[in-house]
GROMACS .gro file of C-alpha atoms in nm:
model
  192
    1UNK     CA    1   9.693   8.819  11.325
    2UNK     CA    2   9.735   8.449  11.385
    3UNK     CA    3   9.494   8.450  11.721
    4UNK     CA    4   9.736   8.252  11.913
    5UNK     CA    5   9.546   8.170  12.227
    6UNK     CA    6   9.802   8.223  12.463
    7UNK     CA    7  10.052   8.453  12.401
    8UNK     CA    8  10.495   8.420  12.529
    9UNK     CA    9  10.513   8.576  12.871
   10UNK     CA   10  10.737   8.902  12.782
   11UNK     CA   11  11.031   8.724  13.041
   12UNK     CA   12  11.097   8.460  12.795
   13UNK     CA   13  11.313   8.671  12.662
   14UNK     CA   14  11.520   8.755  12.938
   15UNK     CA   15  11.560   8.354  12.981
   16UNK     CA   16  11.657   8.326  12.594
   17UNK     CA   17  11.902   8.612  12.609
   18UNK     CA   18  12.043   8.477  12.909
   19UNK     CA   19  12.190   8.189  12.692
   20UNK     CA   20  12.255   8.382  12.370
   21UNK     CA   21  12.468   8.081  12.191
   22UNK     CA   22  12.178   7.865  12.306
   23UNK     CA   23  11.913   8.007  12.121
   24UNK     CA   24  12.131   8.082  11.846
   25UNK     CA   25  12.207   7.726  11.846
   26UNK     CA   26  11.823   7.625  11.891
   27UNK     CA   27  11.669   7.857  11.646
   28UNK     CA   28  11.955   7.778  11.359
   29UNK     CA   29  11.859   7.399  11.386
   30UNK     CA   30  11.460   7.517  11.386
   31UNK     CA   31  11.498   7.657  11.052
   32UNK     CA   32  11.706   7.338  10.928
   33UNK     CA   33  11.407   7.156  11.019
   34UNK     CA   34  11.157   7.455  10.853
   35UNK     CA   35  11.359   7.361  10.527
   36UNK     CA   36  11.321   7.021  10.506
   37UNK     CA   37  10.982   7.061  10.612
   38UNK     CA   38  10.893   7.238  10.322
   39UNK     CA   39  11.083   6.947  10.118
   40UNK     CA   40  10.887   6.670  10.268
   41UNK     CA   41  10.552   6.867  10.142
   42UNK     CA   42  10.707   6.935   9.761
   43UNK     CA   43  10.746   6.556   9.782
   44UNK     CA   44  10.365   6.493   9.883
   45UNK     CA   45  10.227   6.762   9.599
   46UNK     CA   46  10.367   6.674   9.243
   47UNK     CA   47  10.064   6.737   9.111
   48UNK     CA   48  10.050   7.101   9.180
   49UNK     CA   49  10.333   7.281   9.034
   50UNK     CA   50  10.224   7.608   9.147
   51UNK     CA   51  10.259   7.495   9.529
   52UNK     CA   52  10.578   7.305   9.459
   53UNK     CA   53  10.741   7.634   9.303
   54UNK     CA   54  10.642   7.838   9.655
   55UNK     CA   55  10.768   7.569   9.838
   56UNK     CA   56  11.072   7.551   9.691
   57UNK     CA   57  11.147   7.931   9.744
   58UNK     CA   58  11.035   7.881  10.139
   59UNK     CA   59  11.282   7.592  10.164
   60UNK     CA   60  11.536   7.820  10.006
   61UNK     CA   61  11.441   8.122  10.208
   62UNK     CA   62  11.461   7.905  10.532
   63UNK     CA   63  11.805   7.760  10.441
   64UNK     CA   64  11.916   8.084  10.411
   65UNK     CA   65  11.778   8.143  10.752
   66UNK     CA   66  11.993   7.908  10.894
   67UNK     CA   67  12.303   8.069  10.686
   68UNK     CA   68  12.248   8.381  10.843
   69UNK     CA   69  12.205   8.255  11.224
   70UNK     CA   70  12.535   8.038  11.171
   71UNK     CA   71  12.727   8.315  11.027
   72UNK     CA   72  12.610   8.503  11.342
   73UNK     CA   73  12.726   8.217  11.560
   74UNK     CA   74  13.043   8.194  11.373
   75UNK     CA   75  13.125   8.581  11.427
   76UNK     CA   76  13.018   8.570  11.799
   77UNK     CA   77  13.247   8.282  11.865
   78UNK     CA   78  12.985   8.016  11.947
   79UNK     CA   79  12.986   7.682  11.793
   80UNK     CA   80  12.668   7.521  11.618
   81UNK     CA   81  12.644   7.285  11.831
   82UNK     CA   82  12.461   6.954  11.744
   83UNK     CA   83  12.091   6.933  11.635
   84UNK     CA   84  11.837   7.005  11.922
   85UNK     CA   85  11.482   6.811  11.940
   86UNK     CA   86  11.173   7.006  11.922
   87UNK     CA   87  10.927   6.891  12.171
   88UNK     CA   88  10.680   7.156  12.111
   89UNK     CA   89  10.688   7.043  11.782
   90UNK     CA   90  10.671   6.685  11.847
   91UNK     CA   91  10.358   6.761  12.081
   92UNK     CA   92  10.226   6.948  11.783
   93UNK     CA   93  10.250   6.695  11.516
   94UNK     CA   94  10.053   6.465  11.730
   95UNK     CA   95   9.779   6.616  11.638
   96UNK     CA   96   9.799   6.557  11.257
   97UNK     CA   97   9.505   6.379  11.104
   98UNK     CA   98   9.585   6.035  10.985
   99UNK     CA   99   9.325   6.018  10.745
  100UNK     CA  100   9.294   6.029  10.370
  101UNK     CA  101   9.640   6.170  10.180
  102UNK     CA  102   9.421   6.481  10.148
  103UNK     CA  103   9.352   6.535  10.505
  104UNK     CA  104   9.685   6.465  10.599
  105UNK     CA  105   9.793   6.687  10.388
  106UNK     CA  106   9.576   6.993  10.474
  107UNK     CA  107   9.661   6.937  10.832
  108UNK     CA  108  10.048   6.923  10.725
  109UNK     CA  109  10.010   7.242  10.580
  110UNK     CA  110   9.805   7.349  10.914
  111UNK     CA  111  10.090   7.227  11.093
  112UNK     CA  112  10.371   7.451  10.963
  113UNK     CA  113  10.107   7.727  10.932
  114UNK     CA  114  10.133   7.673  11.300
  115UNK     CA  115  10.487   7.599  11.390
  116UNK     CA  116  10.547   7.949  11.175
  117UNK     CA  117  10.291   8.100  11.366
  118UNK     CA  118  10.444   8.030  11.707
  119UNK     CA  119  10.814   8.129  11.561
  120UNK     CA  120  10.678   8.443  11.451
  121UNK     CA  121  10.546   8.541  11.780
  122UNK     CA  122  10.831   8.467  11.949
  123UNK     CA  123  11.066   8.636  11.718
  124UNK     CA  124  10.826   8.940  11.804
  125UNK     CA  125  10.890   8.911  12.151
  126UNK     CA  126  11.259   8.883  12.118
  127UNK     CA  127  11.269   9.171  11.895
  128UNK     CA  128  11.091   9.378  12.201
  129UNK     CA  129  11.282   9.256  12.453
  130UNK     CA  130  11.625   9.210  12.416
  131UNK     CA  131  11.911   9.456  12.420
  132UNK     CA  132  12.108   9.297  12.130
  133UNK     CA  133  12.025   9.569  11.901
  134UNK     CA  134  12.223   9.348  11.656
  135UNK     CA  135  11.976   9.051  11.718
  136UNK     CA  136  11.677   9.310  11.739
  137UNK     CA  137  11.751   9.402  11.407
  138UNK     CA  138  11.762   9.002  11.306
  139UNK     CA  139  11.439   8.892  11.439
  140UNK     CA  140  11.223   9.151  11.332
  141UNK     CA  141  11.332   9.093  10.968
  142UNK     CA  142  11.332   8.733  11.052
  143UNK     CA  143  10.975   8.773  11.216
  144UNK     CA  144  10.824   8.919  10.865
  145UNK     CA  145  10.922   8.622  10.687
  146UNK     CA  146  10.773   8.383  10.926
  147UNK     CA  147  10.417   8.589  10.865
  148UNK     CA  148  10.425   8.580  10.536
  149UNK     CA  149  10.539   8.192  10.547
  150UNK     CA  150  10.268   8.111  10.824
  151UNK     CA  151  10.000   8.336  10.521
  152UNK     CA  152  10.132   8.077  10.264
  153UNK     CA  153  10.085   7.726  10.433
  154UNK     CA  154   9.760   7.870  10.520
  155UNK     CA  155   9.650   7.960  10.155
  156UNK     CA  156   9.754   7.629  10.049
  157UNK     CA  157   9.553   7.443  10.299
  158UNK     CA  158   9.294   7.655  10.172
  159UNK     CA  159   9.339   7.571   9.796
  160UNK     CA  160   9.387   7.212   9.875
  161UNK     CA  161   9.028   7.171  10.122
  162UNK     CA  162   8.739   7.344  10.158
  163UNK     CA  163   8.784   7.658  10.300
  164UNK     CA  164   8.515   7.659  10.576
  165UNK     CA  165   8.649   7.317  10.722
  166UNK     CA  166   9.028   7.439  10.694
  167UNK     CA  167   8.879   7.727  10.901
  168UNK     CA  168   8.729   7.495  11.111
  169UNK     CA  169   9.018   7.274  11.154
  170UNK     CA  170   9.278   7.567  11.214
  171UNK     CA  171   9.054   7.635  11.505
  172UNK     CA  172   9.119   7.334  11.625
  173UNK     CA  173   9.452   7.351  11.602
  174UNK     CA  174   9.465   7.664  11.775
  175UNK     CA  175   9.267   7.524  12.094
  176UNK     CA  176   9.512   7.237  12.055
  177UNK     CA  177   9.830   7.484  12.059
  178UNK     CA  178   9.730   7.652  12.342
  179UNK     CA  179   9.696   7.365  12.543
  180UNK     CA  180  10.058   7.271  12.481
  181UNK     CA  181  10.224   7.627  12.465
  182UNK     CA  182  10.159   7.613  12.845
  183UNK     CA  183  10.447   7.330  12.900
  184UNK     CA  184  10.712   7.582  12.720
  185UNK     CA  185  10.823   7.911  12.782
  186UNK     CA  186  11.086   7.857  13.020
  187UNK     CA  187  11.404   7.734  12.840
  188UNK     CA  188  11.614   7.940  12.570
  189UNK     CA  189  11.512   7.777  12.295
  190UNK     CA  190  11.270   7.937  12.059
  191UNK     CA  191  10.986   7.685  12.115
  192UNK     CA  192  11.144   7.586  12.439
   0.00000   0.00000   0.00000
């Protein structure tokens, strides 16, 4: 569906559920940051109520995300745990255009279309390859909403550019993806 180039090698998982507070940790924080993602882009888009209203609801759909992975890390016994840096997604917004507002906004919307992309896939691994049926059950509902959030940003850039250069771009941004996917996949984070 998204035609990641590379795909998570299957044993990520085992590494993630080796340090289940970890990546509870991690992946709470990642949806923090999803949230006020989608609040930095209402901010950039006044003009375009229709957009603003979606956002809203994904910034309100990803804080209640991170609601439902605290309330599992409350019930397990973990603690939060302080905010973690993303360096995938550091490496990622490096690649943002810098151009006119409407560029940079196309490729911001590319960007989470991207990050949601990635999260989705590895919620789909993590659904197939952990034994937490409890956290099976969690990331496959979890993994749905990603889709359908990576579908919106993509629509959006769409709306906002001409279609055949968003294409072009999000092509682009998958080559560029690929090339940094290959530095992660070995820590339990959900980027990591």
């Amino acid at each position: 569906m998204f035609k990641l180039k590379l795909p998570t090698d299957p044993r990520w998982a085992n590494i993630a559920e080796s340090n289940i507070s970890e990546i509870l940790t991690d992946h709470a924080w990642c949806e923090q940051k999803a949230a006020t993602n989608s609040i930095t882009l209402i901010t950039m888009l006044p003009e375009y109520p229709e957009i603003v209203s979606e956002l809203l609801e994904i910034a309100q759909e990803e804080l209640q995300h991170f609601q439902q992975v605290h309330e599992i890390i409350k019930k397990r016994g973990y603690e939060l745990g302080r905010e973690r840096k993303d360096d995938y997604v550091g490496d990622l917004y490096k690649f943002i255009v810098q151009g006119s507002r409407k560029d940079y906004i196309i490729d911001r919307m590319l960007f989470a279309a991207m990050i949601e992309a990635r999260s989705c896939e590895r919620f789909k691994v993590l659904t197939e390859n952990i034994k937490d049926e409890e956290l099976k059950v969690f990331y496959k509902e979890l993994m749905i909403s990603e889709a359908n959030h990576y579908t919106t940003f993509i629509t959006f850039a769409r709306q906002l550019g001409d279609p055949e250069k968003v294409n072009k771009r999000w092509e682009e941004w998958l080559e560029y993806e690929a090339k940094v996917i290959q530095s992660y996949g070995k820590k339990e984070t959900i980027h990591g």
